[in-house]
Short mmCIF file of C-alpha atoms and ligand atoms in Angstrom, two decimals:
data_model
loop_
_atom_site.label_atom_id
_atom_site.label_comp_id
_atom_site.label_asym_id
_atom_site.label_seq_id
_atom_site.Cartn_x
_atom_site.Cartn_y
_atom_site.Cartn_z
CA MET A 1137 -176.07 14.30 -62.30
CA ASN A 1138 -175.57 11.13 -60.33
CA ILE A 1139 -177.90 10.69 -57.38
CA PRO A 1140 -175.92 9.53 -54.35
CA THR A 1141 -176.67 5.90 -53.43
CA SER A 1142 -177.72 6.90 -49.90
CA GLN A 1143 -180.32 9.25 -51.34
CA ALA A 1144 -181.62 6.62 -53.76
CA LEU A 1145 -181.82 4.06 -50.98
CA PHE A 1146 -183.62 6.49 -48.70
CA GLU A 1147 -186.19 7.24 -51.39
CA LYS A 1148 -186.83 3.54 -51.88
CA ALA A 1149 -186.81 2.93 -48.11
CA ASN A 1150 -189.58 5.50 -47.74
CA GLN A 1151 -191.79 3.35 -49.99
CA PHE A 1152 -191.50 0.31 -47.77
CA ILE A 1153 -190.48 1.43 -44.26
CA PRO A 1154 -192.26 4.13 -42.20
CA GLY A 1155 -190.12 7.24 -42.59
CA GLY A 1156 -187.50 5.13 -44.35
CA VAL A 1157 -185.83 3.97 -41.14
CA ASN A 1158 -186.20 1.35 -38.42
CA SER A 1159 -185.55 3.79 -35.57
CA PRO A 1160 -186.57 7.47 -35.75
CA VAL A 1161 -183.38 9.39 -34.93
CA ARG A 1162 -181.62 7.78 -37.90
CA ALA A 1163 -183.80 9.77 -40.30
CA PHE A 1164 -181.87 13.07 -39.84
CA LYS A 1165 -185.18 14.87 -39.24
CA ALA A 1166 -183.70 17.02 -36.48
CA VAL A 1167 -180.76 18.18 -38.60
CA GLY A 1168 -182.20 18.09 -42.11
CA GLY A 1169 -180.85 16.28 -45.15
CA THR A 1170 -180.73 12.64 -46.14
CA PRO A 1171 -179.38 9.95 -43.81
CA LEU A 1172 -176.21 8.14 -44.83
CA PHE A 1173 -176.67 4.44 -45.51
CA ILE A 1174 -173.77 2.66 -43.92
CA LYS A 1175 -172.06 -0.22 -45.65
CA SER A 1176 -169.25 -1.13 -43.28
CA ALA A 1177 -167.09 0.07 -40.43
CA LYS A 1178 -163.63 -0.62 -39.08
CA GLY A 1179 -161.90 0.81 -36.00
CA PRO A 1180 -162.91 4.49 -35.65
CA TYR A 1181 -164.32 4.76 -39.20
CA ILE A 1182 -167.63 4.11 -40.90
CA PHE A 1183 -168.05 3.88 -44.69
CA ASP A 1184 -171.27 4.77 -46.48
CA GLU A 1185 -172.79 3.26 -49.61
CA ASP A 1186 -171.23 6.04 -51.68
CA GLY A 1187 -167.74 5.10 -50.57
CA ASN A 1188 -167.24 8.04 -48.19
CA ARG A 1189 -165.27 7.51 -44.99
CA TYR A 1190 -166.15 9.22 -41.71
CA LEU A 1191 -164.53 9.34 -38.28
CA GLU A 1192 -167.44 8.63 -36.06
CA LEU A 1193 -168.60 9.50 -32.55
CA ILE A 1194 -171.78 7.41 -32.41
CA ASN A 1195 -170.44 3.88 -32.29
CA SER A 1196 -173.89 2.41 -32.79
CA TRP A 1197 -175.15 4.70 -29.97
CA GLY A 1198 -172.64 3.22 -27.57
CA PRO A 1199 -172.04 -0.50 -28.05
CA MET A 1200 -168.86 -0.26 -30.12
CA ILE A 1201 -166.73 1.02 -27.23
CA LEU A 1202 -163.69 -0.82 -28.66
CA GLY A 1203 -164.27 0.58 -32.13
CA HIS A 1204 -165.67 -1.45 -35.01
CA GLY A 1205 -164.67 -4.97 -35.84
CA HIS A 1206 -162.70 -5.74 -32.69
CA GLU A 1207 -160.94 -9.02 -33.47
CA LEU A 1208 -161.83 -10.83 -30.22
CA VAL A 1209 -165.53 -10.11 -30.63
CA GLU A 1210 -165.44 -11.07 -34.30
CA LYS A 1211 -163.71 -14.34 -33.51
CA ALA A 1212 -166.15 -15.19 -30.71
CA VAL A 1213 -169.09 -14.67 -33.06
CA SER A 1214 -167.62 -16.66 -35.96
CA ASP A 1215 -166.76 -19.53 -33.59
CA ALA A 1216 -170.29 -19.51 -32.15
CA VAL A 1217 -171.92 -19.49 -35.57
CA GLN A 1218 -170.54 -23.00 -36.25
CA HIS A 1219 -172.85 -24.47 -33.59
CA SER A 1220 -176.28 -23.25 -34.84
CA PHE A 1221 -177.84 -19.89 -34.10
CA SER A 1222 -180.43 -20.66 -31.47
CA PHE A 1223 -181.71 -23.52 -29.32
CA GLY A 1224 -184.37 -22.04 -27.03
CA ALA A 1225 -182.69 -24.01 -24.24
CA PRO A 1226 -180.14 -23.09 -21.57
CA THR A 1227 -176.50 -22.77 -22.61
CA ARG A 1228 -173.13 -22.58 -20.87
CA ARG A 1229 -172.45 -19.06 -22.13
CA GLU A 1230 -175.55 -17.65 -20.41
CA VAL A 1231 -174.16 -18.83 -17.08
CA GLU A 1232 -170.77 -17.29 -17.86
CA MET A 1233 -172.48 -14.08 -18.93
CA ALA A 1234 -174.55 -13.83 -15.74
CA GLU A 1235 -171.51 -14.55 -13.57
CA ARG A 1236 -169.49 -11.95 -15.44
CA ILE A 1237 -172.18 -9.25 -15.06
CA VAL A 1238 -172.57 -9.96 -11.34
CA GLY A 1239 -168.80 -9.73 -11.01
CA MET A 1240 -168.60 -6.39 -12.81
CA VAL A 1241 -171.70 -4.43 -11.75
CA PRO A 1242 -171.53 -3.75 -7.98
CA SER A 1243 -175.24 -3.90 -7.05
CA VAL A 1244 -176.30 -6.81 -9.25
CA GLU A 1245 -176.67 -10.17 -7.49
CA LYS A 1246 -178.89 -11.91 -10.05
CA VAL A 1247 -179.58 -11.02 -13.66
CA ARG A 1248 -181.97 -11.94 -16.49
CA MET A 1249 -180.99 -11.55 -20.15
CA VAL A 1250 -183.38 -9.93 -22.66
CA ASN A 1251 -183.05 -8.64 -26.23
CA SER A 1252 -183.02 -4.83 -25.95
CA GLY A 1253 -182.80 -1.96 -23.51
CA THR A 1254 -186.54 -1.41 -23.92
CA GLU A 1255 -187.26 -4.94 -22.76
CA ALA A 1256 -184.91 -4.49 -19.82
CA THR A 1257 -186.58 -1.35 -18.46
CA MET A 1258 -190.09 -2.60 -19.19
CA SER A 1259 -189.38 -5.81 -17.29
CA ALA A 1260 -187.60 -4.06 -14.43
CA ILE A 1261 -190.60 -1.89 -13.58
CA ARG A 1262 -192.91 -4.90 -13.78
CA VAL A 1263 -190.74 -6.66 -11.22
CA ALA A 1264 -190.57 -3.53 -9.04
CA ARG A 1265 -194.37 -3.29 -9.16
CA GLY A 1266 -194.80 -6.98 -8.42
CA PHE A 1267 -192.33 -6.85 -5.53
CA THR A 1268 -193.80 -3.74 -3.87
CA GLY A 1269 -197.45 -4.28 -4.76
CA ARG A 1270 -197.56 -0.62 -5.90
CA ASP A 1271 -198.42 0.79 -9.35
CA LYS A 1272 -196.80 4.21 -9.74
CA ILE A 1273 -193.32 5.04 -10.92
CA ILE A 1274 -191.31 8.26 -10.99
CA LYS A 1275 -189.16 9.12 -13.99
CA PHE A 1276 -187.28 12.30 -14.89
CA GLU A 1277 -188.10 14.78 -17.65
CA GLY A 1278 -185.80 14.27 -20.59
CA CYS A 1279 -184.68 10.77 -19.54
CA TYR A 1280 -185.32 8.01 -22.08
CA HIS A 1281 -185.92 4.45 -20.99
CA GLY A 1282 -186.88 2.82 -24.26
CA HIS A 1283 -190.28 2.92 -25.91
CA ALA A 1284 -192.54 0.94 -23.55
CA ASP A 1285 -195.84 2.71 -22.79
CA SER A 1286 -194.97 3.64 -19.21
CA PHE A 1287 -191.91 5.65 -20.25
CA LEU A 1288 -193.32 7.72 -23.12
CA ILE A 1289 -194.60 10.38 -20.76
CA ALA A 1290 -193.94 14.09 -21.07
CA ALA A 1291 -193.53 16.45 -18.17
CA GLY A 1292 -196.62 17.03 -16.05
CA SER A 1293 -197.36 20.74 -15.63
CA GLY A 1294 -196.96 20.80 -11.86
CA ALA A 1295 -194.82 18.69 -9.58
CA VAL A 1296 -197.74 16.55 -8.42
CA THR A 1297 -199.84 16.35 -11.58
CA PHE A 1298 -200.20 13.08 -13.44
CA GLY A 1299 -198.29 12.51 -16.65
CA THR A 1300 -199.88 12.79 -20.05
CA PRO A 1301 -198.77 10.52 -22.91
CA ASP A 1302 -196.04 11.71 -25.24
CA SER A 1303 -197.26 9.50 -28.07
CA PRO A 1304 -200.68 8.52 -29.38
CA GLY A 1305 -201.37 4.91 -28.50
CA VAL A 1306 -200.23 5.16 -24.90
CA PRO A 1307 -203.38 4.56 -22.81
CA LYS A 1308 -204.28 7.30 -20.32
CA GLY A 1309 -204.56 4.67 -17.63
CA VAL A 1310 -200.93 3.69 -18.11
CA ALA A 1311 -199.74 7.29 -18.33
CA GLN A 1312 -201.43 8.12 -15.03
CA ASP A 1313 -199.11 5.80 -13.19
CA THR A 1314 -195.98 7.57 -14.46
CA LEU A 1315 -195.06 10.66 -12.45
CA THR A 1316 -192.34 12.95 -13.74
CA ALA A 1317 -189.88 15.23 -11.98
CA PRO A 1318 -187.19 17.61 -13.25
CA TYR A 1319 -183.67 16.13 -13.30
CA ASN A 1320 -181.36 17.29 -10.51
CA ASN A 1321 -184.33 18.38 -8.39
CA LEU A 1322 -184.67 16.40 -5.17
CA GLU A 1323 -187.39 18.65 -3.71
CA ALA A 1324 -189.68 17.89 -6.65
CA VAL A 1325 -189.20 14.17 -6.08
CA GLN A 1326 -189.94 14.55 -2.36
CA LEU A 1327 -193.14 16.44 -3.22
CA LEU A 1328 -194.26 13.63 -5.55
CA VAL A 1329 -193.51 11.01 -2.94
CA ASP A 1330 -195.37 12.98 -0.23
CA ALA A 1331 -198.37 13.44 -2.51
CA ASN A 1332 -198.53 9.70 -3.30
CA PRO A 1333 -197.84 7.98 0.02
CA GLY A 1334 -197.25 4.23 -0.18
CA GLN A 1335 -198.02 4.23 -3.92
CA ILE A 1336 -194.64 4.57 -5.63
CA ALA A 1337 -193.09 1.28 -6.74
CA ALA A 1338 -189.93 2.62 -8.33
CA ILE A 1339 -187.82 5.63 -9.19
CA ILE A 1340 -186.03 5.05 -12.49
CA ILE A 1341 -183.20 7.30 -13.65
CA GLU A 1342 -180.34 7.60 -16.07
CA PRO A 1343 -177.56 8.14 -13.49
CA VAL A 1344 -175.79 10.19 -16.14
CA VAL A 1345 -178.25 11.28 -18.81
CA GLY A 1346 -177.38 10.61 -22.42
CA ASN A 1347 -180.82 11.10 -23.90
CA MET A 1348 -181.29 14.86 -23.55
CA GLY A 1349 -177.69 15.23 -24.53
CA CYS A 1350 -175.11 14.49 -21.85
CA VAL A 1351 -176.27 15.81 -18.46
CA LEU A 1352 -174.50 15.00 -15.21
CA PRO A 1353 -176.08 14.43 -11.81
CA GLU A 1354 -175.19 17.20 -9.38
CA THR A 1355 -173.42 16.37 -6.14
CA GLY A 1356 -175.80 14.66 -3.74
CA PHE A 1357 -178.61 14.08 -6.25
CA LEU A 1358 -178.17 10.33 -6.76
CA GLU A 1359 -177.46 9.92 -3.03
CA GLY A 1360 -180.56 11.94 -2.11
CA LEU A 1361 -182.75 9.70 -4.25
CA ARG A 1362 -181.19 6.68 -2.56
CA SER A 1363 -182.30 7.94 0.86
CA ILE A 1364 -185.81 8.83 -0.33
CA CYS A 1365 -186.14 5.28 -1.70
CA ASP A 1366 -184.83 3.76 1.53
CA LYS A 1367 -187.28 5.76 3.66
CA GLU A 1368 -190.30 4.98 1.49
CA GLY A 1369 -189.58 1.39 0.46
CA ILE A 1370 -189.25 2.45 -3.18
CA ILE A 1371 -187.18 0.38 -5.63
CA TYR A 1372 -184.33 2.52 -6.95
CA ILE A 1373 -183.57 1.63 -10.59
CA PHE A 1374 -180.49 2.84 -12.45
CA ASP A 1375 -181.06 2.66 -16.18
CA GLU A 1376 -177.48 1.98 -17.20
CA VAL A 1377 -178.30 0.89 -20.75
CA MET A 1378 -175.99 3.68 -21.90
CA THR A 1379 -173.62 4.17 -18.96
CA GLY A 1380 -173.13 0.48 -18.09
CA PHE A 1381 -169.60 -0.76 -18.91
CA ARG A 1382 -168.94 2.73 -20.33
CA LEU A 1383 -168.33 5.10 -17.41
CA SER A 1384 -166.38 2.33 -15.67
CA LYS A 1385 -166.46 -1.44 -15.82
CA GLY A 1386 -169.27 -1.29 -13.24
CA GLY A 1387 -171.04 1.66 -14.87
CA ALA A 1388 -172.20 4.89 -13.23
CA GLN A 1389 -172.98 3.12 -9.95
CA GLU A 1390 -169.33 2.21 -9.53
CA ARG A 1391 -168.14 5.61 -10.69
CA PHE A 1392 -170.38 7.54 -8.26
CA GLY A 1393 -170.43 4.95 -5.47
CA VAL A 1394 -174.24 4.93 -5.27
CA LEU A 1395 -175.89 1.52 -5.38
CA PRO A 1396 -179.40 1.07 -6.82
CA ASP A 1397 -181.72 -1.84 -6.05
CA MET A 1398 -182.09 -2.74 -9.71
CA THR A 1399 -180.06 -2.01 -12.85
CA THR A 1400 -180.98 -2.17 -16.51
CA LEU A 1401 -178.31 -2.83 -19.13
CA GLY A 1402 -178.08 -2.85 -22.91
CA LYS A 1403 -175.93 -1.49 -25.72
CA ILE A 1404 -172.31 -2.47 -24.78
CA ILE A 1405 -173.54 -5.70 -23.15
CA GLY A 1406 -174.26 -7.15 -26.60
CA GLY A 1407 -171.03 -6.07 -28.26
CA GLY A 1408 -173.18 -4.79 -31.14
CA MET A 1409 -175.76 -7.60 -31.08
CA PRO A 1410 -179.33 -6.98 -29.81
CA VAL A 1411 -179.00 -7.70 -26.07
CA GLY A 1412 -180.32 -6.24 -22.84
CA ALA A 1413 -180.40 -7.34 -19.23
CA TYR A 1414 -181.94 -6.40 -15.92
CA GLY A 1415 -180.69 -7.39 -12.53
CA GLY A 1416 -180.48 -6.42 -8.91
CA LYS A 1417 -180.78 -7.63 -5.39
CA GLU A 1418 -181.40 -11.34 -5.09
CA GLU A 1419 -184.61 -10.98 -3.07
CA ILE A 1420 -186.07 -8.75 -5.79
CA MET A 1421 -184.86 -10.85 -8.74
CA ASN A 1422 -186.26 -13.99 -7.12
CA TYR A 1423 -189.68 -12.52 -7.91
CA VAL A 1424 -189.02 -13.21 -11.60
CA SER A 1425 -190.63 -16.32 -13.15
CA PRO A 1426 -190.00 -19.24 -12.80
CA ALA A 1427 -188.40 -18.49 -9.41
CA GLY A 1428 -191.27 -16.17 -8.53
CA PRO A 1429 -194.65 -14.89 -9.69
CA VAL A 1430 -193.70 -11.99 -12.03
CA TYR A 1431 -193.86 -13.23 -15.62
CA GLN A 1432 -191.18 -12.31 -18.14
CA ALA A 1433 -189.92 -14.49 -20.99
CA GLY A 1434 -188.16 -14.43 -24.38
CA THR A 1435 -187.85 -16.98 -27.20
CA LEU A 1436 -184.45 -15.64 -28.26
CA SER A 1437 -183.28 -14.35 -24.87
CA GLY A 1438 -179.71 -15.39 -24.11
CA ASN A 1439 -179.23 -16.13 -27.81
CA PRO A 1440 -175.94 -18.02 -28.25
CA ILE A 1441 -174.49 -15.74 -30.94
CA ALA A 1442 -175.43 -12.59 -29.04
CA MET A 1443 -174.02 -14.04 -25.82
CA ALA A 1444 -170.76 -14.88 -27.58
CA ALA A 1445 -170.38 -11.28 -28.78
CA GLY A 1446 -171.36 -9.75 -25.46
CA LEU A 1447 -169.26 -12.05 -23.38
CA ALA A 1448 -166.16 -11.43 -25.51
CA MET A 1449 -166.75 -7.69 -25.08
CA LEU A 1450 -167.26 -7.86 -21.30
CA ASP A 1451 -164.30 -10.22 -20.86
CA TYR A 1452 -162.10 -7.71 -22.62
CA LEU A 1453 -163.38 -4.73 -20.62
CA ASP A 1454 -163.07 -6.58 -17.32
CA THR A 1455 -159.48 -7.59 -18.00
CA HIS A 1456 -158.36 -4.29 -19.60
CA GLN A 1457 -159.62 -1.70 -17.17
CA GLU A 1458 -156.88 0.70 -18.25
CA ILE A 1459 -159.06 1.48 -21.26
CA TYR A 1460 -161.34 3.53 -18.98
CA LEU A 1461 -158.42 5.80 -18.19
CA GLN A 1462 -157.71 6.15 -21.90
CA LEU A 1463 -161.40 6.94 -22.62
CA ASP A 1464 -161.50 9.51 -19.78
CA GLN A 1465 -158.39 11.19 -21.15
CA SER A 1466 -159.83 11.28 -24.66
CA GLY A 1467 -163.07 12.80 -23.37
CA VAL A 1468 -161.30 15.47 -21.33
CA LYS A 1469 -158.99 16.29 -24.23
CA LEU A 1470 -161.89 16.85 -26.62
CA ALA A 1471 -163.89 18.91 -24.12
CA GLN A 1472 -160.88 21.10 -23.36
CA GLY A 1473 -160.14 21.48 -27.05
CA PHE A 1474 -163.71 22.52 -27.80
CA ARG A 1475 -163.71 25.06 -24.96
CA ALA A 1476 -160.38 26.51 -26.11
CA SER A 1477 -161.69 26.90 -29.69
CA MET A 1478 -164.83 28.62 -28.45
CA GLU A 1479 -162.86 31.03 -26.30
CA LYS A 1480 -160.78 31.92 -29.34
CA LEU A 1481 -163.93 32.52 -31.40
CA GLY A 1482 -165.74 34.43 -28.65
CA LEU A 1483 -168.40 31.74 -28.26
CA ASN A 1484 -169.87 30.59 -24.98
CA TYR A 1485 -171.62 27.31 -25.70
CA THR A 1486 -171.81 24.59 -23.10
CA VAL A 1487 -169.79 21.38 -23.22
CA ASN A 1488 -170.95 18.62 -20.84
CA GLN A 1489 -168.56 15.71 -20.61
CA ILE A 1490 -167.90 12.73 -18.40
CA GLY A 1491 -165.60 9.89 -19.39
CA SER A 1492 -166.29 8.92 -22.97
CA MET A 1493 -169.63 10.77 -23.21
CA TYR A 1494 -170.05 14.40 -24.21
CA THR A 1495 -172.45 16.90 -25.78
CA LEU A 1496 -171.78 20.36 -27.17
CA PHE A 1497 -174.98 22.31 -26.44
CA PHE A 1498 -175.67 25.42 -28.50
CA THR A 1499 -176.69 27.43 -25.45
CA ASP A 1500 -174.76 29.55 -22.98
CA GLN A 1501 -176.86 28.25 -20.09
CA VAL A 1502 -175.57 25.64 -17.68
CA VAL A 1503 -177.27 22.44 -18.88
CA ARG A 1504 -178.48 20.52 -15.82
CA ASP A 1505 -182.01 19.45 -16.76
CA PHE A 1506 -184.43 19.23 -19.68
CA PRO A 1507 -185.47 22.94 -19.86
CA SER A 1508 -181.84 24.09 -19.94
CA ALA A 1509 -181.03 21.45 -22.59
CA LYS A 1510 -183.99 22.73 -24.60
CA SER A 1511 -182.66 26.30 -24.46
CA SER A 1512 -180.16 25.17 -27.16
CA ASP A 1513 -180.41 26.62 -30.67
CA LEU A 1514 -181.50 23.51 -32.61
CA GLY A 1515 -181.15 25.18 -36.01
CA LEU A 1516 -177.55 25.98 -35.21
CA TYR A 1517 -176.93 22.39 -34.15
CA GLY A 1518 -178.24 21.23 -37.54
CA LYS A 1519 -175.80 23.55 -39.32
CA TYR A 1520 -172.94 22.40 -37.11
CA PHE A 1521 -173.84 18.76 -37.70
CA HIS A 1522 -173.61 19.21 -41.48
CA ALA A 1523 -170.45 21.31 -41.25
CA MET A 1524 -168.83 18.46 -39.31
CA LEU A 1525 -170.17 15.85 -41.72
CA ASN A 1526 -168.67 17.80 -44.65
CA ARG A 1527 -165.34 17.53 -42.84
CA GLY A 1528 -165.64 13.77 -42.44
CA ILE A 1529 -166.91 13.65 -38.85
CA TYR A 1530 -170.13 11.73 -38.19
CA LEU A 1531 -172.04 12.95 -35.10
CA GLY A 1532 -175.42 12.22 -33.51
CA ALA A 1533 -178.19 13.62 -35.70
CA SER A 1534 -179.79 15.60 -32.87
CA GLN A 1535 -178.78 18.12 -30.22
CA PHE A 1536 -180.34 15.83 -27.63
CA GLU A 1537 -177.83 13.00 -27.99
CA SER A 1538 -174.57 12.18 -26.30
CA MET A 1539 -171.52 11.39 -28.41
CA PHE A 1540 -169.68 8.15 -27.57
CA LEU A 1541 -165.94 7.80 -27.84
CA SER A 1542 -164.24 4.48 -28.52
CA THR A 1543 -160.79 3.18 -27.73
CA ALA A 1544 -160.13 3.14 -31.49
CA LEU A 1545 -159.73 6.95 -31.41
CA GLU A 1546 -156.05 7.79 -31.28
CA ASP A 1547 -154.54 11.21 -30.61
CA SER A 1548 -154.35 12.01 -34.32
CA HIS A 1549 -158.08 11.32 -34.63
CA LEU A 1550 -158.87 13.54 -31.66
CA GLU A 1551 -156.81 16.34 -33.24
CA GLU A 1552 -158.73 15.88 -36.47
CA ILE A 1553 -162.07 16.14 -34.62
CA MET A 1554 -160.97 19.28 -32.75
CA ARG A 1555 -159.78 20.90 -35.97
CA ALA A 1556 -163.05 20.08 -37.75
CA ASN A 1557 -164.96 21.40 -34.74
CA GLU A 1558 -163.16 24.76 -34.80
CA GLU A 1559 -163.61 25.15 -38.55
CA SER A 1560 -167.28 24.20 -38.29
CA LEU A 1561 -167.91 26.69 -35.50
CA LYS A 1562 -166.16 29.37 -37.56
CA GLU A 1563 -168.29 28.52 -40.56
CA ILE A 1564 -171.62 28.76 -38.74
CA LEU A 1565 -170.46 31.88 -36.94
CA ALA A 1566 -169.78 33.53 -40.32
CA GLU A 1567 -173.36 32.67 -41.35
CA HIS A 1568 -174.90 33.82 -38.02
CA PRO A 1569 -172.73 36.60 -36.68
C1 PLP B 2842 -180.93 3.17 -25.65
C2 PLP B 2842 -181.55 3.26 -24.31
C3 PLP B 2842 -182.65 2.49 -23.95
C4 PLP B 2842 -183.39 1.63 -24.95
O1 PLP B 2842 -182.62 0.58 -25.43
P1 PLP B 2842 -183.05 -0.11 -26.82
O2 PLP B 2842 -182.07 -1.22 -26.96
O3 PLP B 2842 -182.95 0.96 -27.86
O4 PLP B 2842 -184.43 -0.60 -26.65
C5 PLP B 2842 -183.09 2.54 -22.64
N1 PLP B 2842 -182.51 3.34 -21.74
C6 PLP B 2842 -181.45 4.09 -22.05
C7 PLP B 2842 -180.82 4.92 -21.00
C8 PLP B 2842 -180.95 4.11 -23.34
O5 PLP B 2842 -179.92 4.90 -23.65
#
């Protein structure tokens, strides 16, 4: 019997790379089985090393909002490549990029480019701490802000207890300065603030969560945090690494009309290249070196090839805002289709959707925070994942991920996804009546 190439590659990868992958969720641990090794992608499709084609809803975890291999982005990169890959000196495109971001994201007045979302959030809280002279931050249970020490903190047991590290290697001293609150719970945040007067530098939040699956802020939640921050002199940070340029050209802040003091960006901003950025009010960003005292640097930051890709992407999004209507319609169509199929099958699982982000949670609870997300049947999600994969649909390899639609998905593709979804639900229902 022939061993599939993906399986052979994964076995070899495990000899040389921890767990065989360069980022954990790729390993399929949460769903079982062997990860597909991807060879190429075009439009709405990815192709694996065994020659299989899949319609996909990951899009590199968000960046490929125009589908794979968009010609304008490809052309920008191949043009840029002619002029060397890196200078470590300022370039014209960095200025254009900064101007474009400031023009698109409502609350950003000045911006600094970095190389990943992790760098963006890590730097943003350093600036918030430097600006306020305070050490503590508040984050929300189930929100992910990259892998810097301060953010790898699980829920504290009570509203005012200190966080404990989620991962070995995170020093207790660092963990102590990260306080956690349940998502969509303003009272818990107020309690934390009251218990730590004058000590909180920043509240950081995914304004729409993608990282416990897709979870929406309830009416008044983002606004309520805004007023707590205003009253207490706390820096309000929207982590829009996922939602930026996705939920609208100006991200979640534009969509909800709530303006943070600082914003972190990533994913779409690089058009598929490794790019991140953080920005905000001018008086805060002027604290960043060399304008101010807070140090932050990067040898490859603002890399010319990455800037070319990102700028081509942002230019397109800024000048084709009708695509957000198309993405919203695609998202609504899928969510409605999934709900209709479930009604037909007598199932009552939860679909959370906004714009081009959605998650089908295998729970009948309303999913509004981390505990309700965790009430999902993870075994069932694994079965569903493989049932979809067998039908040529590639989804996120964990219940706690959002799917990301691209403009490359046409109506026929959406129909195909809805059909596969109904068949997959039927199949797992037959196994688990
Ligand atoms: C992906 C993500 C990050 C981390 O970005 P990386 O580029 O993976 O370091 C941070 N915050 C949010 C909300 C994300 O979705």
